[in-house]
């Protein structure tokens, strides 16, 4: 029996496999497609994705691949949001194709000993109190995780409802080669009957147009795209060699439950939303890094499976926020002139420092904050948030908080040298460190996903005694031999 | 002295008439209706408008409160977290930090202003309609009226604006709304408060029987048609999803959200103020504020020109100062209506905007923009020697020279404008200036540290010296 079967070798599935493998679990990834699709959904990784990759020592591999652009966008507002003044670890958007992100993650998964089985489709499963049986006995595992995309088979077979907002707008997308690359300009091309958005790619262009057809039963074709482009522009622009003709919408849906017994969902299988600011891959990586260490701790028997319910509560809430603001961005970015005054209002307010931070944190998921058991109003701003990548001195040698998290274990940073955590030392690393810049804190408990679970400032402990937080996230104290 | 005729005896026309009279010019006010229109209109004056009412001693004694006890709103109401009078944007959140809103039904404000105008010697003619720019239809027949200056304060469909050929560009409406006070077969048909619905917006309360609806199926097809009980009932039923019956309509108005503005506020000897100069949706109640601020900006300037003390170019500062304010207000009204439109994607956008306005600097910005508060230096309501406030000293409606360092030289300079500018000597701990020249609309025209001498600013704003 395997520990975990992950269905789907996209960013969520591959990152989850890596997280589980780092924590010592035995993972197999099933991928329906024989080969990776050449279709590239997105071209960016945002700041929070890079933060999360950095907590496992992976950011460098990705940063070497593309340009760093020091802005993000919100709803297609004319002025991009400047990220340079926000004090972030990664104050930029990285230009990198999602296909390349998947290759790098798969490479890492294989390095860690994960089995990736391509051409393997999940068709059925049964679960009982102990395990999940896949495809009538083809495989058994303790846990099954559906990372199989927006039309997730796992979600459907588990009968998890997927409620939300129907699409109000549809778009056609074509990765095509124009006979004349100069026939359309990059960006928005306004024609007499509509617009055509053109995004430059190496050797081809991505063309986006409003799709006049609301209901489709068959995949759109190059001929259809060609006719809409010609109609909108009022002239013929020859498009050839389609790499991909696809369709997307501003629909937004989210799984009611991210867990059903021994079956879990992550990534697009758990939520769909209008595309904006590389949020899809961001959510996938964040879901995976939230779930991985929890599932691994359950597999090791250190914690009760109830810990997995915090995966639902934390990530469902974060996903709901993304659904909300990507829908808002879809309205702002739509061509409907009714919303032009609202765009104008955003542009004016966007000049204000607090607003810029709010929109940037929203658009990148940096705002995400989890409930650690203390009321947010009085809490230290780091509690429940991804801890900043502190510059540290440990045994006189410089290091960073990210580096301490590479092994995927929880870390107790003890600045005062006063914490007693012996019964948990099999599960977390106690690090006596000093910070380069004074934080005003005497200790910090960081979960394996990098989030601050507990902290102490002098005599004040949030959310309460350290032992409560340790027990909550890492399980009951080990019984020490006398 | 040349004559001034104000067309329209609503709050803006009457306020303007009072301002003129306080500055030695007694206008004729022509009002088409024989008595005050009792249909439901604005119920509050916000922002700078509320401050200017105070500067004329027009704030009613119980201005901060509803003139009745409002029922608590349902917790799901859009304004559940607000309190009456705090100000809102698109029914979404509470604007904080602005001056208090004056709660006053428009009819009461009109009655107060009419009484005051008559007391000040204004010739208020009810039942008189302007036919063309020189002819009036009165109750006893048609008569010629030769006016040197005509100010159109005659509302959104202003005859003055049309007769004088002002351009009125803008955007068409996309919605139809009703505001009404009704009797219903089931007064509990819907909770009190503001509610987003599948087709638009439903407002119930705060007073019993008051309803507002907003739907997005275009502007009213026939804007002059009589508003029927049936059409109001249909709108209430569509929005509430009930079969509520309107048994009696006590008062009703219908509105849309077309947003238009006169291209200039002056053409020769004709001027516009209030709704005659700008129309927009009623959400958030900007109309009274804009109109009263127009009147207080224009009155003393027109008086100085009509008296032959200042050149007509002083009136161009009226357009220069007031046109951009209304232009931005219209833009915010367009944004409000977009944010009131139905649908889940708009709900999501509202949530983002609401989160944005939880930030102090954003809230302050919008409070100022929604209240006309950021248009140059406005003299705060300072206290002199712990005694009279600037708000009280400005009740004469004239300019005010605050002589805060007992400077006989300054007082001698201002002597030549004593019919237009009051001089008050006193001390004020709250400012470091030795002297301030405050215009009748509260804007600071000159500070003791300014490079330009006082005499120039007095001449610029109040005209030639009489001595």
CSV table of N, CA and C in Angstrom, one decimal, chain A residues 334-479:
chain,number,residue,atom,x,y,z
A,334,UNK,N,-13.3,44.2,-17.5
A,334,UNK,CA,-14.2,44.0,-18.7
A,334,UNK,C,-14.4,45.3,-19.5
A,335,UNK,N,-14.8,45.1,-20.7
A,335,UNK,CA,-14.9,46.3,-21.6
A,335,UNK,C,-16.1,47.2,-21.3
A,336,UNK,N,-17.0,46.7,-20.4
A,336,UNK,CA,-18.3,47.4,-20.1
A,336,UNK,C,-17.9,48.9,-19.6
A,337,UNK,N,-18.4,49.9,-20.4
A,337,UNK,CA,-18.0,51.2,-20.1
A,337,UNK,C,-18.6,51.7,-18.8
A,338,UNK,N,-19.6,51.0,-18.3
A,338,UNK,CA,-20.3,51.4,-17.0
A,338,UNK,C,-19.3,51.4,-15.9
A,339,UNK,N,-18.3,50.5,-16.0
A,339,UNK,CA,-17.3,50.4,-14.9
A,339,UNK,C,-16.1,51.3,-15.0
A,340,UNK,N,-16.1,52.1,-16.1
A,340,UNK,CA,-14.9,53.0,-16.3
A,340,UNK,C,-14.8,54.0,-15.1
A,341,UNK,N,-15.9,54.6,-14.6
A,341,UNK,CA,-15.7,55.4,-13.4
A,341,UNK,C,-15.1,54.7,-12.2
A,342,UNK,N,-15.5,53.4,-12.0
A,342,UNK,CA,-14.9,52.7,-10.9
A,342,UNK,C,-13.4,52.4,-11.1
A,343,UNK,N,-13.0,52.1,-12.3
A,343,UNK,CA,-11.6,52.0,-12.6
A,343,UNK,C,-10.9,53.3,-12.3
A,344,UNK,N,-11.5,54.4,-12.7
A,344,UNK,CA,-10.9,55.7,-12.4
A,344,UNK,C,-10.7,55.9,-10.9
A,345,UNK,N,-11.7,55.5,-10.1
A,345,UNK,CA,-11.7,55.6,-8.7
A,345,UNK,C,-10.5,54.8,-8.1
A,346,UNK,N,-10.4,53.5,-8.6
A,346,UNK,CA,-9.3,52.7,-8.2
A,346,UNK,C,-8.0,53.3,-8.5
A,347,UNK,N,-7.9,53.9,-9.7
A,347,UNK,CA,-6.6,54.5,-10.2
A,347,UNK,C,-6.3,55.7,-9.2
A,348,UNK,N,-7.2,56.5,-8.8
A,348,UNK,CA,-7.0,57.6,-7.9
A,348,UNK,C,-6.6,57.1,-6.6
A,349,UNK,N,-7.4,56.1,-6.0
A,349,UNK,CA,-7.1,55.6,-4.7
A,349,UNK,C,-5.8,54.9,-4.7
A,350,UNK,N,-5.4,54.3,-5.8
A,350,UNK,CA,-4.2,53.5,-5.9
A,350,UNK,C,-2.9,54.3,-5.7
A,351,UNK,N,-3.1,55.6,-5.8
A,351,UNK,CA,-1.9,56.5,-5.5
A,351,UNK,C,-1.6,56.5,-4.0
A,352,UNK,N,-2.5,56.1,-3.2
A,352,UNK,CA,-2.3,56.1,-1.7
A,352,UNK,C,-1.5,54.9,-1.3
A,353,UNK,N,-0.6,55.1,-0.4
A,353,UNK,CA,0.3,54.0,0.1
A,353,UNK,C,-0.5,52.8,0.6
A,354,UNK,N,-1.4,53.0,1.5
A,354,UNK,CA,-2.1,51.9,2.1
A,354,UNK,C,-2.9,51.1,1.1
A,355,UNK,N,-3.5,51.9,0.1
A,355,UNK,CA,-4.3,51.2,-0.9
A,355,UNK,C,-3.4,50.4,-1.8
A,356,UNK,N,-2.3,50.9,-2.2
A,356,UNK,CA,-1.3,50.1,-3.0
A,356,UNK,C,-1.0,48.8,-2.3
A,357,UNK,N,-0.7,48.9,-1.0
A,357,UNK,CA,-0.3,47.7,-0.3
A,357,UNK,C,-1.5,46.7,-0.3
A,358,UNK,N,-2.7,47.2,0.0
A,358,UNK,CA,-3.9,46.4,0.1
A,358,UNK,C,-4.1,45.7,-1.2
A,359,UNK,N,-4.1,46.4,-2.4
A,359,UNK,CA,-4.3,45.8,-3.7
A,359,UNK,C,-3.2,44.8,-4.0
A,360,UNK,N,-2.0,45.2,-3.7
A,360,UNK,CA,-0.8,44.3,-4.0
A,360,UNK,C,-0.9,43.0,-3.2
A,361,UNK,N,-1.3,43.1,-1.9
A,361,UNK,CA,-1.4,41.9,-1.1
A,361,UNK,C,-2.6,41.0,-1.5
A,362,UNK,N,-3.6,41.7,-2.0
A,362,UNK,CA,-4.8,40.9,-2.5
A,362,UNK,C,-4.4,40.2,-3.8
A,363,UNK,N,-3.8,40.9,-4.7
A,363,UNK,CA,-3.5,40.4,-6.0
A,363,UNK,C,-2.5,39.2,-6.0
A,364,UNK,N,-1.7,39.2,-5.0
A,364,UNK,CA,-0.6,38.1,-4.9
A,364,UNK,C,-0.9,37.1,-3.8
A,365,UNK,N,-1.9,37.2,-3.0
A,365,UNK,CA,-2.2,36.3,-2.0
A,365,UNK,C,-1.3,36.5,-0.7
A,366,UNK,N,-0.5,37.6,-0.7
A,366,UNK,CA,0.3,37.9,0.4
A,366,UNK,C,-0.5,38.2,1.7
A,367,UNK,N,-1.8,38.6,1.5
A,367,UNK,CA,-2.6,39.0,2.6
A,367,UNK,C,-3.0,37.8,3.4
A,368,UNK,N,-2.8,36.5,2.9
A,368,UNK,CA,-3.3,35.3,3.6
A,368,UNK,C,-2.9,35.3,5.0
A,369,UNK,N,-3.9,35.0,5.9
A,369,UNK,CA,-3.6,34.9,7.3
A,369,UNK,C,-4.5,33.8,7.9
A,370,UNK,N,-3.9,33.0,8.6
A,370,UNK,CA,-4.6,31.8,9.2
A,370,UNK,C,-4.9,32.1,10.7
A,371,UNK,N,-6.0,31.4,11.1
A,371,UNK,CA,-6.4,31.5,12.5
A,371,UNK,C,-5.5,30.6,13.4
A,372,UNK,N,-4.7,31.3,14.2
A,372,UNK,CA,-3.8,30.5,15.1
A,372,UNK,C,-4.4,30.5,16.6
A,373,UNK,N,-5.6,30.9,16.7
A,373,UNK,CA,-6.3,30.8,18.0
A,373,UNK,C,-6.3,32.1,18.8
A,374,UNK,N,-5.8,33.2,18.2
A,374,UNK,CA,-5.9,34.5,18.9
A,374,UNK,C,-6.7,35.4,18.1
A,375,UNK,N,-7.4,36.3,18.7
A,375,UNK,CA,-8.1,37.3,17.9
A,375,UNK,C,-7.2,38.2,17.1
A,376,UNK,N,-7.5,38.4,15.8
A,376,UNK,CA,-6.6,39.0,14.9
A,376,UNK,C,-6.4,40.5,15.3
A,377,UNK,N,-7.4,41.1,15.9
A,377,UNK,CA,-7.3,42.6,16.2
A,377,UNK,C,-6.1,42.9,17.1
A,378,UNK,N,-5.9,42.1,18.1
A,378,UNK,CA,-4.9,42.4,19.1
A,378,UNK,C,-3.6,41.7,18.8
A,379,UNK,N,-3.6,40.9,17.7
A,379,UNK,CA,-2.4,40.0,17.5
A,379,UNK,C,-1.2,40.8,16.9
A,380,UNK,N,0.0,40.3,17.1
A,380,UNK,CA,1.2,40.7,16.5
A,380,UNK,C,0.9,40.5,15.0
A,381,UNK,N,1.4,41.5,14.1
A,381,UNK,CA,1.1,41.3,12.7
A,381,UNK,C,1.6,40.1,12.0
A,382,UNK,N,2.6,39.5,12.6
A,382,UNK,CA,3.2,38.2,12.0
A,382,UNK,C,2.4,37.0,12.3
A,383,UNK,N,1.6,37.0,13.4
A,383,UNK,CA,0.9,35.8,13.8
A,383,UNK,C,-0.1,35.4,12.7
A,384,UNK,N,0.0,34.2,12.3
A,384,UNK,CA,-0.9,33.7,11.3
A,384,UNK,C,-0.5,33.9,9.9
A,385,UNK,N,0.5,34.8,9.7
A,385,UNK,CA,1.0,35.1,8.4
A,385,UNK,C,2.3,34.4,8.1
A,386,UNK,N,2.7,34.3,6.8
A,386,UNK,CA,4.0,33.8,6.4
A,386,UNK,C,5.0,34.6,7.1
A,387,UNK,N,5.9,34.0,7.9
A,387,UNK,CA,6.9,34.8,8.6
A,387,UNK,C,7.9,35.3,7.6
A,388,UNK,N,8.3,36.6,7.8
A,388,UNK,CA,9.3,37.1,6.8
A,388,UNK,C,10.6,36.3,6.9
A,389,UNK,N,11.3,36.3,5.7
A,389,UNK,CA,12.5,35.5,5.7
A,389,UNK,C,13.6,36.3,6.4
A,390,UNK,N,13.6,36.1,7.7
A,390,UNK,CA,14.6,36.8,8.6
A,390,UNK,C,16.0,36.4,8.3
A,391,UNK,N,16.9,37.4,8.4
A,391,UNK,CA,18.3,37.2,8.4
A,391,UNK,C,18.7,36.8,9.8
A,392,UNK,N,19.3,35.6,10.0
A,392,UNK,CA,19.6,35.1,11.3
A,392,UNK,C,21.1,34.8,11.5
A,393,UNK,N,21.5,34.8,12.8
A,393,UNK,CA,22.8,34.3,13.2
A,393,UNK,C,22.6,33.1,14.0
A,394,UNK,N,23.1,31.9,13.6
A,394,UNK,CA,23.0,30.7,14.4
A,394,UNK,C,24.4,30.2,14.6
A,395,UNK,N,24.8,30.0,15.8
A,395,UNK,CA,26.2,29.6,16.1
A,395,UNK,C,27.2,30.5,15.5
A,396,UNK,N,26.8,31.8,15.4
A,396,UNK,CA,27.8,32.8,14.9
A,396,UNK,C,27.8,32.8,13.4
A,397,UNK,N,27.0,31.9,12.7
A,397,UNK,CA,27.1,31.9,11.2
A,397,UNK,C,25.8,32.5,10.7
A,398,UNK,N,25.9,33.2,9.6
A,398,UNK,CA,24.6,33.8,9.0
A,398,UNK,C,23.8,32.8,8.3
A,399,UNK,N,22.5,32.9,8.5
A,399,UNK,CA,21.6,32.0,7.7
A,399,UNK,C,20.3,32.8,7.6
A,400,UNK,N,19.3,32.1,7.0
A,400,UNK,CA,18.0,32.8,6.9
A,400,UNK,C,16.9,31.8,7.4
A,401,UNK,N,15.7,32.4,7.8
A,401,UNK,CA,14.6,31.5,8.2
A,401,UNK,C,14.3,30.5,7.1
A,402,UNK,N,14.2,31.0,5.9
A,402,UNK,CA,13.9,30.1,4.7
A,402,UNK,C,14.8,28.9,4.8
A,403,UNK,N,16.1,29.1,5.0
A,403,UNK,CA,17.1,28.0,4.9
A,403,UNK,C,16.8,27.0,6.0
A,404,UNK,N,16.3,27.4,7.2
A,404,UNK,CA,16.0,26.5,8.3
A,404,UNK,C,14.8,25.7,8.0
A,405,UNK,N,14.0,26.1,7.0
A,405,UNK,CA,12.7,25.4,6.7
A,405,UNK,C,12.9,24.5,5.5
A,406,UNK,N,14.1,24.4,4.9
A,406,UNK,CA,14.3,23.6,3.7
A,406,UNK,C,13.9,22.1,3.9
A,407,UNK,N,14.1,21.6,5.1
A,407,UNK,CA,13.9,20.2,5.4
A,407,UNK,C,12.4,19.9,5.6
A,408,UNK,N,11.6,21.0,5.7
A,408,UNK,CA,10.1,20.7,5.8
A,408,UNK,C,9.7,20.4,7.2
A,409,UNK,N,10.5,20.8,8.2
A,409,UNK,CA,10.1,20.6,9.6
A,409,UNK,C,9.8,21.9,10.2
A,410,UNK,N,8.9,21.8,11.3
A,410,UNK,CA,8.6,23.0,12.0
A,410,UNK,C,9.9,23.6,12.7
A,411,UNK,N,9.9,24.9,13.0
A,411,UNK,CA,11.1,25.5,13.6
A,411,UNK,C,10.6,26.3,14.8
A,412,UNK,N,11.3,26.2,15.9
A,412,UNK,CA,11.1,27.1,17.0
A,412,UNK,C,12.3,28.0,17.1
A,413,UNK,N,12.2,29.2,16.7
A,413,UNK,CA,13.3,30.2,16.8
A,413,UNK,C,13.3,30.7,18.2
A,414,UNK,N,14.3,30.4,19.0
A,414,UNK,CA,14.4,30.9,20.4
A,414,UNK,C,15.5,32.0,20.5
A,415,UNK,N,15.1,33.2,20.5
A,415,UNK,CA,16.0,34.3,20.6
A,415,UNK,C,16.6,34.5,22.0
A,416,UNK,N,15.8,34.1,23.0
A,416,UNK,CA,16.2,34.4,24.4
A,416,UNK,C,16.8,33.2,25.1
A,417,UNK,N,16.7,32.0,24.4
A,417,UNK,CA,17.3,30.8,25.0
A,417,UNK,C,16.6,30.3,26.2
A,418,UNK,N,15.3,30.5,26.2
A,418,UNK,CA,14.5,30.1,27.5
A,418,UNK,C,13.5,29.1,27.2
A,419,UNK,N,13.3,28.6,25.9
A,419,UNK,CA,12.2,27.7,25.7
A,419,UNK,C,12.5,26.3,25.9
A,420,UNK,N,11.6,25.6,26.6
A,420,UNK,CA,11.7,24.1,26.9
A,420,UNK,C,10.7,23.3,26.1
A,421,UNK,N,11.3,22.6,25.1
A,421,UNK,CA,10.3,21.9,24.2
A,421,UNK,C,10.8,20.5,23.9
A,422,UNK,N,11.5,19.9,24.9
A,422,UNK,CA,12.1,18.6,24.7
A,422,UNK,C,11.1,17.6,24.2
A,423,UNK,N,9.8,17.5,24.7
A,423,UNK,CA,8.9,16.4,24.2
A,423,UNK,C,8.5,16.6,22.7
A,424,UNK,N,9.0,17.6,22.0
A,424,UNK,CA,8.6,17.8,20.6
A,424,UNK,C,9.8,17.8,19.7
A,425,UNK,N,11.0,17.5,20.3
A,425,UNK,CA,12.2,17.7,19.5
A,425,UNK,C,12.4,16.6,18.4
A,426,UNK,N,11.5,15.6,18.5
A,426,UNK,CA,11.6,14.6,17.4
A,426,UNK,C,10.8,15.1,16.2
A,427,UNK,N,10.1,16.2,16.4
A,427,UNK,CA,9.2,16.7,15.3
A,427,UNK,C,9.6,18.1,14.8
A,428,UNK,N,10.2,18.9,15.7
A,428,UNK,CA,10.5,20.3,15.3
A,428,UNK,C,12.0,20.5,15.6
A,429,UNK,N,12.5,21.5,14.9
A,429,UNK,CA,13.9,21.9,15.2
A,429,UNK,C,13.9,23.2,16.1
A,430,UNK,N,14.6,23.0,17.2
A,430,UNK,CA,14.8,24.2,18.2
A,430,UNK,C,16.1,24.9,17.7
A,431,UNK,N,16.0,26.1,17.4
A,431,UNK,CA,17.1,26.9,16.9
A,431,UNK,C,17.4,28.1,17.8
A,432,UNK,N,18.5,28.1,18.4
A,432,UNK,CA,18.9,29.3,19.2
A,432,UNK,C,19.6,30.2,18.2
A,433,UNK,N,18.9,31.3,18.0
A,433,UNK,CA,19.4,32.3,17.0
A,433,UNK,C,19.3,33.7,17.5
A,434,UNK,N,20.0,34.6,16.8
A,434,UNK,CA,19.8,36.0,17.0
A,434,UNK,C,19.5,36.6,15.6
A,435,UNK,N,18.7,37.7,15.6
A,435,UNK,CA,18.4,38.3,14.4
A,435,UNK,C,19.3,39.5,14.1
A,436,UNK,N,19.5,39.7,12.8
A,436,UNK,CA,20.4,40.9,12.5
A,436,UNK,C,19.7,42.2,12.8
A,437,UNK,N,18.4,42.3,12.5
A,437,UNK,CA,17.6,43.4,12.9
A,437,UNK,C,16.7,43.0,14.0
A,438,UNK,N,16.6,43.9,15.0
A,438,UNK,CA,15.8,43.6,16.2
A,438,UNK,C,14.3,43.5,15.8
A,439,UNK,N,13.7,42.3,16.2
A,439,UNK,CA,12.3,42.1,15.9
A,439,UNK,C,11.4,42.4,17.1
A,440,UNK,N,12.0,42.5,18.3
A,440,UNK,CA,11.2,42.7,19.5
A,440,UNK,C,10.6,41.5,20.0
A,441,UNK,N,11.0,40.3,19.3
A,441,UNK,CA,10.4,39.0,19.7
A,441,UNK,C,11.4,38.2,20.5
A,442,UNK,N,10.9,37.4,21.4
A,442,UNK,CA,11.8,36.5,22.1
A,442,UNK,C,11.8,35.1,21.6
A,443,UNK,N,10.7,34.7,20.9
A,443,UNK,CA,10.6,33.4,20.3
A,443,UNK,C,9.5,33.4,19.2
A,444,UNK,N,9.7,32.5,18.2
A,444,UNK,CA,8.7,32.3,17.1
A,444,UNK,C,8.6,30.9,16.8
A,445,UNK,N,7.4,30.4,16.7
A,445,UNK,CA,7.1,29.0,16.2
A,445,UNK,C,6.6,29.1,14.8
A,446,UNK,N,7.4,28.5,13.9
A,446,UNK,CA,7.1,28.5,12.5
A,446,UNK,C,6.7,27.1,12.0
A,447,UNK,N,5.5,27.0,11.4
A,447,UNK,CA,5.1,25.7,10.9
A,447,UNK,C,5.9,25.4,9.6
A,448,UNK,N,5.9,24.1,9.2
A,448,UNK,CA,6.7,23.7,8.1
A,448,UNK,C,6.3,24.5,6.8
A,449,UNK,N,5.1,25.0,6.7
A,449,UNK,CA,4.7,25.8,5.5
A,449,UNK,C,5.2,27.3,5.7
A,450,UNK,N,5.9,27.6,6.8
A,450,UNK,CA,6.4,28.9,6.9
A,450,UNK,C,5.6,29.9,7.7
A,451,UNK,N,4.4,29.5,8.0
A,451,UNK,CA,3.4,30.4,8.7
A,451,UNK,C,3.7,30.4,10.2
A,452,UNK,N,3.5,31.6,10.8
A,452,UNK,CA,3.8,31.8,12.2
A,452,UNK,C,2.7,31.3,13.1
A,453,UNK,N,3.0,30.3,13.9
A,453,UNK,CA,1.9,29.6,14.6
A,453,UNK,C,1.8,30.2,16.0
A,454,UNK,N,2.9,30.7,16.5
A,454,UNK,CA,3.0,31.2,17.9
A,454,UNK,C,4.2,32.2,18.0
A,455,UNK,N,4.1,33.2,18.9
A,455,UNK,CA,5.2,34.0,19.1
A,455,UNK,C,5.2,34.6,20.5
A,456,UNK,N,6.3,35.1,20.9
A,456,UNK,CA,6.4,35.7,22.3
A,456,UNK,C,7.2,37.0,22.2
A,457,UNK,N,6.6,38.0,22.8
A,457,UNK,CA,7.3,39.3,22.9
A,457,UNK,C,7.5,39.5,24.4
A,458,UNK,N,8.7,39.3,24.9
A,458,UNK,CA,8.9,39.5,26.4
A,458,UNK,C,8.0,38.5,27.1
A,459,UNK,N,7.0,39.0,27.9
A,459,UNK,CA,6.2,38.1,28.7
A,459,UNK,C,4.9,37.8,28.0
A,460,UNK,N,4.6,38.4,26.9
A,460,UNK,CA,3.3,38.1,26.2
A,460,UNK,C,3.5,37.0,25.2
A,461,UNK,N,2.6,36.0,25.3
A,461,UNK,CA,2.7,34.9,24.4
A,461,UNK,C,1.4,34.9,23.6
A,462,UNK,N,1.5,34.8,22.3
A,462,UNK,CA,0.3,34.7,21.4
A,462,UNK,C,0.4,33.4,20.6
A,463,UNK,N,-0.7,32.6,20.5
A,463,UNK,CA,-2.0,32.9,21.1
A,463,UNK,C,-2.1,32.5,22.6
A,464,UNK,N,-1.2,31.7,23.1
A,464,UNK,CA,-1.3,31.3,24.5
A,464,UNK,C,0.0,30.6,24.8
A,465,UNK,N,-0.1,29.6,25.7
A,465,UNK,CA,1.2,28.9,26.1
A,465,UNK,C,1.7,28.2,24.8
A,466,UNK,N,3.0,28.1,24.7
A,466,UNK,CA,3.7,27.5,23.6
A,466,UNK,C,3.3,26.0,23.5
A,467,UNK,N,3.1,25.4,24.6
A,467,UNK,CA,2.8,23.9,24.6
A,467,UNK,C,1.5,23.6,23.9
A,468,UNK,N,0.5,24.6,24.1
A,468,UNK,CA,-0.8,24.4,23.4
A,468,UNK,C,-0.6,24.5,21.9
A,469,UNK,N,0.2,25.4,21.4
A,469,UNK,CA,0.4,25.5,20.0
A,469,UNK,C,1.2,24.3,19.4
A,470,UNK,N,2.2,23.9,20.2
A,470,UNK,CA,2.9,22.7,19.7
A,470,UNK,C,2.0,21.5,19.6
A,471,UNK,N,1.1,21.3,20.6
A,471,UNK,CA,0.2,20.2,20.6
A,471,UNK,C,-0.8,20.3,19.5
A,472,UNK,N,-1.2,21.5,19.2
A,472,UNK,CA,-2.2,21.7,18.2
A,472,UNK,C,-1.7,21.4,16.8
A,473,UNK,N,-0.4,21.8,16.5
A,473,UNK,CA,0.1,21.6,15.1
A,473,UNK,C,1.0,20.4,15.0
A,474,UNK,N,1.6,19.9,16.1
A,474,UNK,CA,2.6,18.8,15.9
A,474,UNK,C,2.2,17.6,16.8
A,475,UNK,N,1.1,17.7,17.5
A,475,UNK,CA,0.7,16.5,18.2
A,475,UNK,C,1.1,16.5,19.7
A,476,UNK,N,0.6,15.5,20.4
A,476,UNK,CA,0.8,15.4,21.8
A,476,UNK,C,2.3,15.2,22.1
A,477,UNK,N,2.8,15.7,23.3
A,477,UNK,CA,4.2,15.6,23.6
A,477,UNK,C,4.6,14.1,23.7
A,478,UNK,N,5.8,13.8,23.3
A,478,UNK,CA,6.3,12.5,23.4
A,478,UNK,C,6.5,12.1,24.9
A,479,UNK,N,6.3,10.9,25.3
A,479,UNK,CA,6.5,10.5,26.6
A,479,UNK,C,8.0,10.2,26.8
